[in-house]
PDB file of C-alpha atoms in Angstrom:
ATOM      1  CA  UNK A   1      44.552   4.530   5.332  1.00 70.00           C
ATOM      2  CA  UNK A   2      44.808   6.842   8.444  1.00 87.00           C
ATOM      3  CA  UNK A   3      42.005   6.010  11.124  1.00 91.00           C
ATOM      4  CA  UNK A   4      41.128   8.749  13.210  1.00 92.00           C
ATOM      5  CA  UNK A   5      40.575   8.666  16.651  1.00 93.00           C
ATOM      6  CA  UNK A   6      36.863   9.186  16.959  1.00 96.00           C
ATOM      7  CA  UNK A   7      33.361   7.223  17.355  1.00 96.00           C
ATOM      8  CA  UNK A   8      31.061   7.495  14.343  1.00 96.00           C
ATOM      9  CA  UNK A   9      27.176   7.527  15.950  1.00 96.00           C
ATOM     10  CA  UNK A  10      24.924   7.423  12.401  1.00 95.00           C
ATOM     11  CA  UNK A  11      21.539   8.017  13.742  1.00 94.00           C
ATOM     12  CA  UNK A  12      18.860   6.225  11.781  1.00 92.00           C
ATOM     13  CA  UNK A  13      15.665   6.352  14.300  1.00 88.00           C
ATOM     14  CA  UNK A  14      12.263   6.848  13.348  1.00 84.00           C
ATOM     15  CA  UNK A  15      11.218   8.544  15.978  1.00 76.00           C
ATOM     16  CA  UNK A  16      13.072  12.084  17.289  1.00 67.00           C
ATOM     17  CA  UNK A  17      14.111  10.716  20.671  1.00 62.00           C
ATOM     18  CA  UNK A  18      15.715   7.391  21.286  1.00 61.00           C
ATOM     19  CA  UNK A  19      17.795   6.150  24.251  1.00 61.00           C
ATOM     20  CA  UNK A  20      21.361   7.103  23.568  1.00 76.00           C
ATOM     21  CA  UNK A  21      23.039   7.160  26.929  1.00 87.00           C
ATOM     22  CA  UNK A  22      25.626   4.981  25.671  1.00 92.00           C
ATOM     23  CA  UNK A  23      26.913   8.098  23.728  1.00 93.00           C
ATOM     24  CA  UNK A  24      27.489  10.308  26.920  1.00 92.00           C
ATOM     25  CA  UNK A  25      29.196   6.891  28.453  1.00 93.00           C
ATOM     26  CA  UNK A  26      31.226   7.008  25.760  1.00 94.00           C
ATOM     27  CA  UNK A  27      32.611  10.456  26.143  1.00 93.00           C
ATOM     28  CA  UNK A  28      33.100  10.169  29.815  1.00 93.00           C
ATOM     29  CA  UNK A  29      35.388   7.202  29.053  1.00 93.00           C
ATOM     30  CA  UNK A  30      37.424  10.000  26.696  1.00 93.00           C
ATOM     31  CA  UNK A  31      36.093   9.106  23.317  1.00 95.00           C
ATOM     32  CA  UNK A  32      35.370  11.514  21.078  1.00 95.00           C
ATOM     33  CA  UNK A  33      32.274  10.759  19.638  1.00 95.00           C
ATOM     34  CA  UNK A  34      30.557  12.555  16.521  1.00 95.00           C
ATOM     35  CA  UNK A  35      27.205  12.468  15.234  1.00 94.00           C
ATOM     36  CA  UNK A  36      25.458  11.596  11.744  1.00 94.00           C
ATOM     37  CA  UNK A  37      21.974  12.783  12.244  1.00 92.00           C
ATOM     38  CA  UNK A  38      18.694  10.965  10.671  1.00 89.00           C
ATOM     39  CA  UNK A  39      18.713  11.521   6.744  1.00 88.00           C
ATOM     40  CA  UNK A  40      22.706  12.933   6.012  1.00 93.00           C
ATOM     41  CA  UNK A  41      24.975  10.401   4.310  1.00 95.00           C
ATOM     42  CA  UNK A  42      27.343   8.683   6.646  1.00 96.00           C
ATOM     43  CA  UNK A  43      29.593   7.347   3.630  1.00 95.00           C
ATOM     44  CA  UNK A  44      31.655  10.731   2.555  1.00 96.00           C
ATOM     45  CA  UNK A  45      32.797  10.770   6.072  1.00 96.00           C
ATOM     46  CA  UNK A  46      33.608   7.612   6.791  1.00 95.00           C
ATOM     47  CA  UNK A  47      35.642   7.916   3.841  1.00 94.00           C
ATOM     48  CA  UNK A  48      37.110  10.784   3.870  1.00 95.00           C
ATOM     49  CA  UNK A  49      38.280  10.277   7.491  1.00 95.00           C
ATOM     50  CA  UNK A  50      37.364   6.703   8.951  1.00 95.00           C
ATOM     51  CA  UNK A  51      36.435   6.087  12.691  1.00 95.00           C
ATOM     52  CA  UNK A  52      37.489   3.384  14.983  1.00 94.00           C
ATOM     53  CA  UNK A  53      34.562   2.340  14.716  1.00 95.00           C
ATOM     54  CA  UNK A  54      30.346   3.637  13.268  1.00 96.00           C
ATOM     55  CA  UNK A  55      27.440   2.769  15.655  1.00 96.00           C
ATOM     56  CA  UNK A  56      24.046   2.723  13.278  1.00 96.00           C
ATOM     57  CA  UNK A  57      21.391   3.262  15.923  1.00 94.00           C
ATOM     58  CA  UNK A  58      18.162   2.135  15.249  1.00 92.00           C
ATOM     59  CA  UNK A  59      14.378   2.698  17.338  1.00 87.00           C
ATOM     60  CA  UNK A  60      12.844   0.575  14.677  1.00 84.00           C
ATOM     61  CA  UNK A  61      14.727  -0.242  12.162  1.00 87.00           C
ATOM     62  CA  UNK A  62      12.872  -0.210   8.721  1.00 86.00           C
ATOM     63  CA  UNK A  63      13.858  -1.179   5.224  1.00 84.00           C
ATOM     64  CA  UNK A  64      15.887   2.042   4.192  1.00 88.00           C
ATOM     65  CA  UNK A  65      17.541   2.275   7.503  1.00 90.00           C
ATOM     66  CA  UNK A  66      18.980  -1.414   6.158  1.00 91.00           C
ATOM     67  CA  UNK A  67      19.438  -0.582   3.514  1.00 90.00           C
ATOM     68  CA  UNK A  68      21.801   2.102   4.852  1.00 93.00           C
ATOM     69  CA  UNK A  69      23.579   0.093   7.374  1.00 94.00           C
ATOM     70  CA  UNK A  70      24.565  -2.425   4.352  1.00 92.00           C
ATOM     71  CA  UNK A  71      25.478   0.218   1.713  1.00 94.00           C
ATOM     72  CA  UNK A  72      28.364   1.534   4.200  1.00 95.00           C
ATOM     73  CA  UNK A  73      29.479  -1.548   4.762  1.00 93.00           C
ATOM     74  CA  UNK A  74      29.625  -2.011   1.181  1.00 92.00           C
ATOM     75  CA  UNK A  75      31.443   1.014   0.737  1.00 93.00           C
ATOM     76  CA  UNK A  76      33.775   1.025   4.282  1.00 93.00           C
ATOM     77  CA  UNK A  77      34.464  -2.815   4.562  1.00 90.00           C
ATOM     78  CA  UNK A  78      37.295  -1.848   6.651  1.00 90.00           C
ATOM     79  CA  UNK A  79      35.535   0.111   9.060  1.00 93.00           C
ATOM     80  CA  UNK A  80      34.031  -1.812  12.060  1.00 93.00           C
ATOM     81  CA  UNK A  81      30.278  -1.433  12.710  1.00 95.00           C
ATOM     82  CA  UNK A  82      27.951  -2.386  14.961  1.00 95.00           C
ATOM     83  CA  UNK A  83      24.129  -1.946  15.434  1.00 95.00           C
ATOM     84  CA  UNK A  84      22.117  -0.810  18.158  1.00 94.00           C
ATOM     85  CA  UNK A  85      18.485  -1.425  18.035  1.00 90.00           C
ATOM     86  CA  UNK A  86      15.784  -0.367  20.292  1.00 86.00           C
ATOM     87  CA  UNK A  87      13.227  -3.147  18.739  1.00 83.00           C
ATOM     88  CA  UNK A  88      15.146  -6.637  18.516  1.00 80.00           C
ATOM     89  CA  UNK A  89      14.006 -10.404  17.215  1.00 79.00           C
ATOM     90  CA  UNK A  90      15.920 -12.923  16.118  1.00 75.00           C
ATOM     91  CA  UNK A  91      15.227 -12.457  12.409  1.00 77.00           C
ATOM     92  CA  UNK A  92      16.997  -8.859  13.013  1.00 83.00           C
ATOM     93  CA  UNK A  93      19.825 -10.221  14.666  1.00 83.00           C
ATOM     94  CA  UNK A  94      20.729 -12.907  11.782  1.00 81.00           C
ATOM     95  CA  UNK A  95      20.050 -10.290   9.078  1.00 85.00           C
ATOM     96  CA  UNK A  96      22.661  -7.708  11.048  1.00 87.00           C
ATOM     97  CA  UNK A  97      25.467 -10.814  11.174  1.00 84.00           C
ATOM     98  CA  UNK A  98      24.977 -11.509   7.548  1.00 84.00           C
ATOM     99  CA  UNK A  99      25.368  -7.942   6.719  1.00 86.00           C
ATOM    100  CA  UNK A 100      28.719  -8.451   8.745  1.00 88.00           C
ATOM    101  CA  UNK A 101      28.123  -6.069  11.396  1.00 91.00           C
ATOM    102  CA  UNK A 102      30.820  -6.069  14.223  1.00 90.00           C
ATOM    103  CA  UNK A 103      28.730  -6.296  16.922  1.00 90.00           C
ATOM    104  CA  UNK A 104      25.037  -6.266  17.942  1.00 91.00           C
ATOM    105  CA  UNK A 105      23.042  -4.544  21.299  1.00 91.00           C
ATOM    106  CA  UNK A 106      20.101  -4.044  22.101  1.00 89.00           C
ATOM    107  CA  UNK A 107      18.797  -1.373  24.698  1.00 85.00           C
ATOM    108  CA  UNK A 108      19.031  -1.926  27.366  1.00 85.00           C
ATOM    109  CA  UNK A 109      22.948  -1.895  26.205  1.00 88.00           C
ATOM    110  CA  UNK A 110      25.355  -4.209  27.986  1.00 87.00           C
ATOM    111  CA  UNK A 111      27.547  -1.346  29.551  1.00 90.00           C
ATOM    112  CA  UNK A 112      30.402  -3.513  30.135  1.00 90.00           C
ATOM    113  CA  UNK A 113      30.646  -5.546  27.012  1.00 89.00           C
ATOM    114  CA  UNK A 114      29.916  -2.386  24.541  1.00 92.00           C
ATOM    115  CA  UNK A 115      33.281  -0.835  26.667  1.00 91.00           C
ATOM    116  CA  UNK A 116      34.916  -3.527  26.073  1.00 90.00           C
ATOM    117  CA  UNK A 117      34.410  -3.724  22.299  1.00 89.00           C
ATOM    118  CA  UNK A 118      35.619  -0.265  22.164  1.00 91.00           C
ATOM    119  CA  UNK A 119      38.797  -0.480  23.763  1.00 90.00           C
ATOM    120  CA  UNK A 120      40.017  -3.540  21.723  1.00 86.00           C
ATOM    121  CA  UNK A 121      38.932  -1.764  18.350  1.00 89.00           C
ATOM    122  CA  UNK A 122      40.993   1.085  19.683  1.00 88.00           C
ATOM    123  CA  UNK A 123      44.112  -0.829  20.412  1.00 86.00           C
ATOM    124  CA  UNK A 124      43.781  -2.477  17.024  1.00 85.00           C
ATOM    125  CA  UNK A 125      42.863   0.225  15.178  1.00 85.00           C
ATOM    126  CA  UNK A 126      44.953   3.169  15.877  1.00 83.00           C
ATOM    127  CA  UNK A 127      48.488   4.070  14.486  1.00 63.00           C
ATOM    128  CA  UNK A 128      51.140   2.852  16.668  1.00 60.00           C
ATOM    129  CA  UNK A 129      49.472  -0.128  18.178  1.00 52.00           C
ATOM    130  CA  UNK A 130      51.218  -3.718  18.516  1.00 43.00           C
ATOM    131  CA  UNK A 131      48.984  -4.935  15.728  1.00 41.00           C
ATOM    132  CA  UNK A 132      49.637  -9.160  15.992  1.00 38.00           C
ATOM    133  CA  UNK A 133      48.454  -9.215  19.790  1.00 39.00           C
ATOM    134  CA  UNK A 134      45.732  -6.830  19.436  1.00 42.00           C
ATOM    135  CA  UNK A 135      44.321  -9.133  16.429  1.00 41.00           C
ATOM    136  CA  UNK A 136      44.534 -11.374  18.850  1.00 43.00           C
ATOM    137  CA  UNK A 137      42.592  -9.352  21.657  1.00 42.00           C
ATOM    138  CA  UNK A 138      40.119  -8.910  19.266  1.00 42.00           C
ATOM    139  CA  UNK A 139      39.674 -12.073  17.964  1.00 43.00           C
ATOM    140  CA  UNK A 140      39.185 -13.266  21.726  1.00 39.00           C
ATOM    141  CA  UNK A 141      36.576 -10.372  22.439  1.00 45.00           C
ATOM    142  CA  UNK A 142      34.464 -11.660  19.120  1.00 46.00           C
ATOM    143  CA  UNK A 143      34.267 -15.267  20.086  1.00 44.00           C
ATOM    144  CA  UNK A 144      31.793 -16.962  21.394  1.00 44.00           C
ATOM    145  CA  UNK A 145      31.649 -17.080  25.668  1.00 45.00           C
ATOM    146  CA  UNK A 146      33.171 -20.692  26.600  1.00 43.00           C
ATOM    147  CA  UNK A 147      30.375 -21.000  28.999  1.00 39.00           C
ATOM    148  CA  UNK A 148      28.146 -20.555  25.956  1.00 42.00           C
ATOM    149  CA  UNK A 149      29.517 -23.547  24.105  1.00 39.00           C
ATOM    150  CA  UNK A 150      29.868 -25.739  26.957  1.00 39.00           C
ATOM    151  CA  UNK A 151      26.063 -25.459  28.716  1.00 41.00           C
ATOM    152  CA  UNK A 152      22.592 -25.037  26.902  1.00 44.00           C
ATOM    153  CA  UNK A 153      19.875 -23.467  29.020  1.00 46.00           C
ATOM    154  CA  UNK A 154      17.685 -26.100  30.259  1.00 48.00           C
ATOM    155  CA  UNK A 155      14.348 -27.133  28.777  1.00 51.00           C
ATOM    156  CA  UNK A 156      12.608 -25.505  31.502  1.00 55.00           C
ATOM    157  CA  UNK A 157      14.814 -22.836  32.260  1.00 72.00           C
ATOM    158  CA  UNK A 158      13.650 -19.371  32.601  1.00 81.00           C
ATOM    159  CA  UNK A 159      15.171 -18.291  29.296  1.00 82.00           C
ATOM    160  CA  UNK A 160      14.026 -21.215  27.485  1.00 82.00           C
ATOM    161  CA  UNK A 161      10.701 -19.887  28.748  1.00 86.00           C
ATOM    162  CA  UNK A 162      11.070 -16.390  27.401  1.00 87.00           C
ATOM    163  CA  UNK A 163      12.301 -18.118  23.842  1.00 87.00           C
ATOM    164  CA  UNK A 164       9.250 -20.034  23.684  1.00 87.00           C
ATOM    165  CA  UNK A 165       7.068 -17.366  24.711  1.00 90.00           C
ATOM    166  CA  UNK A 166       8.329 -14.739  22.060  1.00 89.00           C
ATOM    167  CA  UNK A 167       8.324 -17.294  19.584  1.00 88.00           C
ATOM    168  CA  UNK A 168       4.661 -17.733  20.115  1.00 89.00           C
ATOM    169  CA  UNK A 169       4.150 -14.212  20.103  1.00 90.00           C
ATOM    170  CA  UNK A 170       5.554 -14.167  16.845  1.00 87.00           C
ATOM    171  CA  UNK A 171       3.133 -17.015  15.447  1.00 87.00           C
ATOM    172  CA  UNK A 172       0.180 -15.594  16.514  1.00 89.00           C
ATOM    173  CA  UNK A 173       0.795 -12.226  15.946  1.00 89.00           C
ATOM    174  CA  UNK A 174      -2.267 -11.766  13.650  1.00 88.00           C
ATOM    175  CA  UNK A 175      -4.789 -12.527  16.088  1.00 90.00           C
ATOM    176  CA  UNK A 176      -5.971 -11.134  19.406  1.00 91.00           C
ATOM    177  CA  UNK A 177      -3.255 -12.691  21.767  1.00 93.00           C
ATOM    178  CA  UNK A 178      -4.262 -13.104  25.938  1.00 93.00           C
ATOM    179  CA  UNK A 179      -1.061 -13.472  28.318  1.00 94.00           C
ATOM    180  CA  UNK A 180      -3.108 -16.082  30.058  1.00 93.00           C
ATOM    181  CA  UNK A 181      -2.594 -18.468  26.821  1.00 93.00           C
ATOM    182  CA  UNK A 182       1.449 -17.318  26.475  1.00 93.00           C
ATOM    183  CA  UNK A 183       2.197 -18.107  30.433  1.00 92.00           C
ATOM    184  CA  UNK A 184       0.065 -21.611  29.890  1.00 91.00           C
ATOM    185  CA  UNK A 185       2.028 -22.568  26.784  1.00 88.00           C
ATOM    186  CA  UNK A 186       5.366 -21.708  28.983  1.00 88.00           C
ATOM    187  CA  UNK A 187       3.919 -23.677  31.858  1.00 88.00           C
ATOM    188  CA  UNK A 188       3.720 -21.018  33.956  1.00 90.00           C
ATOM    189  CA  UNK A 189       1.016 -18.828  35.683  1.00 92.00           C
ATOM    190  CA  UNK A 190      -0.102 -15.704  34.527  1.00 92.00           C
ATOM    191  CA  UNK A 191       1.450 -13.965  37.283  1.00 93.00           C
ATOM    192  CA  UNK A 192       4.685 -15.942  37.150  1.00 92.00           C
ATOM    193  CA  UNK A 193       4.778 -15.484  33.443  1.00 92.00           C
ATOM    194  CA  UNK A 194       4.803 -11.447  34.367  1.00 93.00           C
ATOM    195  CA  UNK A 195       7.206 -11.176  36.547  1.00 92.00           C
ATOM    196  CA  UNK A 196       9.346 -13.527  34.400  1.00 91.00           C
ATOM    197  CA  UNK A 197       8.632 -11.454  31.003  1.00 92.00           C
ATOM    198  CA  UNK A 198       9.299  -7.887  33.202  1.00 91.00           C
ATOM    199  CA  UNK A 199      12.219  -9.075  34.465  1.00 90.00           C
ATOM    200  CA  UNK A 200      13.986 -10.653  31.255  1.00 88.00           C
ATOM    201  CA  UNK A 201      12.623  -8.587  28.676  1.00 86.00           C
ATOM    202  CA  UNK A 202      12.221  -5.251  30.674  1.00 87.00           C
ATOM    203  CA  UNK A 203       8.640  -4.741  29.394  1.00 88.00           C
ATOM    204  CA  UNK A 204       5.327  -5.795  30.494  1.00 92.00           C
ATOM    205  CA  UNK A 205       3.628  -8.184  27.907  1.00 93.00           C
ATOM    206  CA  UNK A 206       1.153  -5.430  26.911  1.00 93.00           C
ATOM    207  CA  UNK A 207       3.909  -3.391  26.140  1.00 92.00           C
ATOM    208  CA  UNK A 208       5.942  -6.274  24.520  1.00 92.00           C
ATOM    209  CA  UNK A 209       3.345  -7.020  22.164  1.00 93.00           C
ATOM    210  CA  UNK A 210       2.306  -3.208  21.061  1.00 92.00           C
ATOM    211  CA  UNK A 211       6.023  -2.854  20.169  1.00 91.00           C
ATOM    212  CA  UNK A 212       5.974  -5.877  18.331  1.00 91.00           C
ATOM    213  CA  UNK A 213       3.051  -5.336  16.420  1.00 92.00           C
ATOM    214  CA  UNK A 214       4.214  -1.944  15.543  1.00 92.00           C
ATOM    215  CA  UNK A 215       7.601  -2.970  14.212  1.00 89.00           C
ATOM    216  CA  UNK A 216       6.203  -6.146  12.297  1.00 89.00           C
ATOM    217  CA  UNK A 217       3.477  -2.945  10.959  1.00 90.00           C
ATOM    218  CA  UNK A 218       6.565  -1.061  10.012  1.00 88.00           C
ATOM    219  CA  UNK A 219       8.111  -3.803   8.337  1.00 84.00           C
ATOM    220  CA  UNK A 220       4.735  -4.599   6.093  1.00 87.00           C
ATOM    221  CA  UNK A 221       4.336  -1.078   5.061  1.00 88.00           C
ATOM    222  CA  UNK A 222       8.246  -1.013   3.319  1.00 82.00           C
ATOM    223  CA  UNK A 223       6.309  -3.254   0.723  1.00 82.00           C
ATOM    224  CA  UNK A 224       3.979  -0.912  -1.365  1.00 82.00           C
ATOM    225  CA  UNK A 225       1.883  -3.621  -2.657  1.00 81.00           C
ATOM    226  CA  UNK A 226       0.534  -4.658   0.544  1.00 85.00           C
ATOM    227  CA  UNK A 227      -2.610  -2.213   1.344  1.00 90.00           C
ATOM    228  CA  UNK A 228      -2.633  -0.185   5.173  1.00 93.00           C
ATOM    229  CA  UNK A 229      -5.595  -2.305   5.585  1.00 93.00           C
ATOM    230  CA  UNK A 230      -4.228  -6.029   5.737  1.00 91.00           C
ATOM    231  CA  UNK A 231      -1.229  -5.100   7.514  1.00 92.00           C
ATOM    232  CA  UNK A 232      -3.946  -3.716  10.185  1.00 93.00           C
ATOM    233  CA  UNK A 233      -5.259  -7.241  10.336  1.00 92.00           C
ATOM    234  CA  UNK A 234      -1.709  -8.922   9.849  1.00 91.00           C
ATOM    235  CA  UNK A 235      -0.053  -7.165  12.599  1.00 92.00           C
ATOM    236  CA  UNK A 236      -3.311  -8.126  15.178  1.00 92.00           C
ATOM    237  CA  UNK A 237      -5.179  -4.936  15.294  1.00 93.00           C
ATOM    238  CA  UNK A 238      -9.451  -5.601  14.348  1.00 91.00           C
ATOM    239  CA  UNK A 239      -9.616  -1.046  13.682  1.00 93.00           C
ATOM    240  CA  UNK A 240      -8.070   0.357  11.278  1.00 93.00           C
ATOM    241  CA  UNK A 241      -8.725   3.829  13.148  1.00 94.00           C
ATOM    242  CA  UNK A 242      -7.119   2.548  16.284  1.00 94.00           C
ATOM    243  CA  UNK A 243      -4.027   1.158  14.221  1.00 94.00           C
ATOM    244  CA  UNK A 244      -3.712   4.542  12.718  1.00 95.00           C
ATOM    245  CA  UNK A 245      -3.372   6.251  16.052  1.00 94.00           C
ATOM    246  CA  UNK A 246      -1.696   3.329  17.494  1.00 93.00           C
ATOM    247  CA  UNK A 247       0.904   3.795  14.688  1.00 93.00           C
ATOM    248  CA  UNK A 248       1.447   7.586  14.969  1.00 92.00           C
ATOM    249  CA  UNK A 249       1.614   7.712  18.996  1.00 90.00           C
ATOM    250  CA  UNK A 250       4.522   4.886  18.780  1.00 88.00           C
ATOM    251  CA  UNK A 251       6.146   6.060  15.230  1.00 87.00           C
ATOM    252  CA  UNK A 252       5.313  10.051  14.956  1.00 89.00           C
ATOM    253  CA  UNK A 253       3.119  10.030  11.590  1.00 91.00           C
ATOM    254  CA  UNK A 254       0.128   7.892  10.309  1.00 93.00           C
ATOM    255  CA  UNK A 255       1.091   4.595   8.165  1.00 94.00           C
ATOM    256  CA  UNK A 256      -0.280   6.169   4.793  1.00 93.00           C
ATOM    257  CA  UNK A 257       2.356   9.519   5.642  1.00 92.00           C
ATOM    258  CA  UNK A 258       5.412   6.775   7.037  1.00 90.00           C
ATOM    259  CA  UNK A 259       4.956   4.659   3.800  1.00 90.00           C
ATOM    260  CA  UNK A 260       5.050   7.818   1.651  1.00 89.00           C
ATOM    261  CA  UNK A 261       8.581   9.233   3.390  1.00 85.00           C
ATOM    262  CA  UNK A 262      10.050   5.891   2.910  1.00 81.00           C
ATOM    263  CA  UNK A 263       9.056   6.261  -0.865  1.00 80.00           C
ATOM    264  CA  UNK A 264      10.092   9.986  -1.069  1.00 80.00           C
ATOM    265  CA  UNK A 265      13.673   8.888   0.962  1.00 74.00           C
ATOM    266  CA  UNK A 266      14.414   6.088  -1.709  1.00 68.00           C
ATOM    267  CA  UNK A 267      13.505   8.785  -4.499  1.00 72.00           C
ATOM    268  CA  UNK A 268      16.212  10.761  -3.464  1.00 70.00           C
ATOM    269  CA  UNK A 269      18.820   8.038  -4.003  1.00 51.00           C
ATOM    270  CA  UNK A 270      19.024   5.980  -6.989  1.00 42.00           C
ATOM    271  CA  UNK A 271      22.121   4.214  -5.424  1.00 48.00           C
ATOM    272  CA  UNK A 272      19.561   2.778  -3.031  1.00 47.00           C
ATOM    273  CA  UNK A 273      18.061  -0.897  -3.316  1.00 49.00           C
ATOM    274  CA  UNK A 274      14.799  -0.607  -4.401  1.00 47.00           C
ATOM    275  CA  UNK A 275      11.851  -2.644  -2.374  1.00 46.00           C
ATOM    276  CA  UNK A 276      11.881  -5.614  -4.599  1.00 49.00           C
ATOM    277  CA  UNK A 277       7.999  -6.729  -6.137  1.00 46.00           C
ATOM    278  CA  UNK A 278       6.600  -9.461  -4.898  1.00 46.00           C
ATOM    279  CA  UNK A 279       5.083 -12.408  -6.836  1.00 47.00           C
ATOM    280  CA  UNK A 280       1.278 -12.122  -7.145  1.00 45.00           C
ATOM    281  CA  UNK A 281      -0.616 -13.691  -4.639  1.00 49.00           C
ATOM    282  CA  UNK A 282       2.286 -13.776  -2.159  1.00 50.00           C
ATOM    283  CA  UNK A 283       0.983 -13.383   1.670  1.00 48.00           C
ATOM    284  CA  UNK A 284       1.837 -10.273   3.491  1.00 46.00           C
ATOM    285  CA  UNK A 285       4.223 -12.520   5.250  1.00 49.00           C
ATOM    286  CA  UNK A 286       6.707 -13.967   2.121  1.00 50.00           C
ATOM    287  CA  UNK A 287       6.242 -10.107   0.384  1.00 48.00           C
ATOM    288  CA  UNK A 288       8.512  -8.658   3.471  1.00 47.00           C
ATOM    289  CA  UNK A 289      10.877 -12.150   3.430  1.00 52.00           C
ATOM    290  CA  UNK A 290      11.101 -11.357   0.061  1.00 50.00           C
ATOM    291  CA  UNK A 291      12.098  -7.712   1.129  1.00 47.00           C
ATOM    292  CA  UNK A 292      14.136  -8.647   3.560  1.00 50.00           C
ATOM    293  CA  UNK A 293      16.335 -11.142   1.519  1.00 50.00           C
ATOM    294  CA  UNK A 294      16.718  -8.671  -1.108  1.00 48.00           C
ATOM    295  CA  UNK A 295      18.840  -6.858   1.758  1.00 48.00           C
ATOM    296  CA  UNK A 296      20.999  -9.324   2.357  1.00 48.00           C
ATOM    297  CA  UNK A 297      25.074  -9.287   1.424  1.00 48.00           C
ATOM    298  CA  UNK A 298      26.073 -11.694  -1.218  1.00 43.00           C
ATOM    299  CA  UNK A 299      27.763 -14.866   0.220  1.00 35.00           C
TER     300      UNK A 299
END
């Protein structure tokens, strides 16, 4: 199979803008770079003439945008692909490694590292390269950092913080949430929690948490059996009119309209996984783990 030099970018954001600098640093380091836009079939092309290497980028990923993601790998194991995500948590990032992505960022992208990927896949991947010692090159690049396996952040270290503070977030999610309570959990002030959460996270709480809520909204709404109404209350808003404006200001159309284009998109595709029904009287919660698992590759 002849790989082509060339960077697949399959664009699978929910809103119409979305950072993608790293495409324009891409072509000023000489790769060409082309582009699947939101709703067109990556799969023909990667077929028909495979890339180094497919970037799905994501603003929030949702259910079909997976289910995407997973159905080219399916189709193009031996194309490389990595995932790019505007929203991140750590239930996202195990879901994208069991789907056997090559690589994971989140914005803001690690310059440096995302180069580096790139060049190794390149060396590997392209006709005339010394194939044993670029295996090897990549095999180093997609380990995990020495300094990683050797030191674990301390119990009090800022990071530890910001774990504990996002996995709080994440527990409480369904009620109304003050920074004062996250920064006292962390042990920390409510303006040294802020400067820490800025700083690490690149957000202010506030806008932390609206993100959050929105994508965990998102999530919900994949599941038709779960009414607009309790995932207004599940995701930690107390108005459903305010949710509904909330929603379209961060997503571009009102929950009832985003639920119906997800159900018109999987229309359109039989070879798509159907959102799986859940069990009667399952929570909100277990309906999208049930989702969720549905989407994950066979071990």
């Amino acid at each position: 199979m002849k790989i082509h030099d060339y960077v697949l970018v399959v664009v699978r954001n929910l809103r119409e803008t979305c950072d993608d600098d790293y495409v324009n640093v891409l072509r000023q380091q000489g790769y060409h770079v082309e582009v699947i836009p939101a709703g067109q079939d990556p799969i023909p092309v990667m077929e028909a003439r495979p890339p180094i290497a497919a970037c799905f980028q994501f603003d929030y990923p949702d259910l079909q945008g997976l289910a995407d993601l997973r159905e080219a790998k399916k189709r193009t194991s031996s194309i490389p692909l990595l995932m790019i995500t505007q929203a991140h948590s750590e239930h996202l990032a195990v879901w994208a490694f069991r789907a056997r992505v090559w690589d994971y960022f989140v914005h803001p992208i690690d310059m440096p590292r995302f180069l580096a990927v790139f060049e190794t896949l390149r060396s590997v991947r392209l006709p005339g390269q010394a194939a044993a010692s670029g295996k090897n090159a990549l095999d180093l690049q997609n380990t995990i950092p020495p300094e990683a396996r050797l030191r674990c952040p301390a119990p009090g270290g800022q990071q530890s913080q910001l774990d504990r503070a996002l996995a709080y977030l994440d527990q409480n999610l369904h009620r109304k949430i003050a920074q004062s309570e996250v920064a006292e959990s962390c042990g920390l002030s409510t303006f040294q929690f802020s400067r820490l959460f800025k700083r690490l996270t690149g957000d202010t709480f506030q806008e932390y948490l609206l993100h959050r809520r929105i994508a965990e909204a998102m999530r919900l709404l994949a599941n038709p059996k779960v009414s607009i109404t309790d995932v207004c209350f599940t995701v930690g808003f107390r108005d459903l009119s305010y949710f509904t404006r909330t929603f379209q200001r961060y997503v571009g159309q009102p929950p009832s309209r985003y639920r119906l284009s997800m159900a018109e998109s999987a229309a359109q595709s039989s070879s798509k996984p159907a959102i799986p029904t859940p069990a009667p009287g399952m929570s909100p919660e277990a309906r999208i783990d049930k989702a969720e698992t549905s989407l994950s590759p066979s071990s």
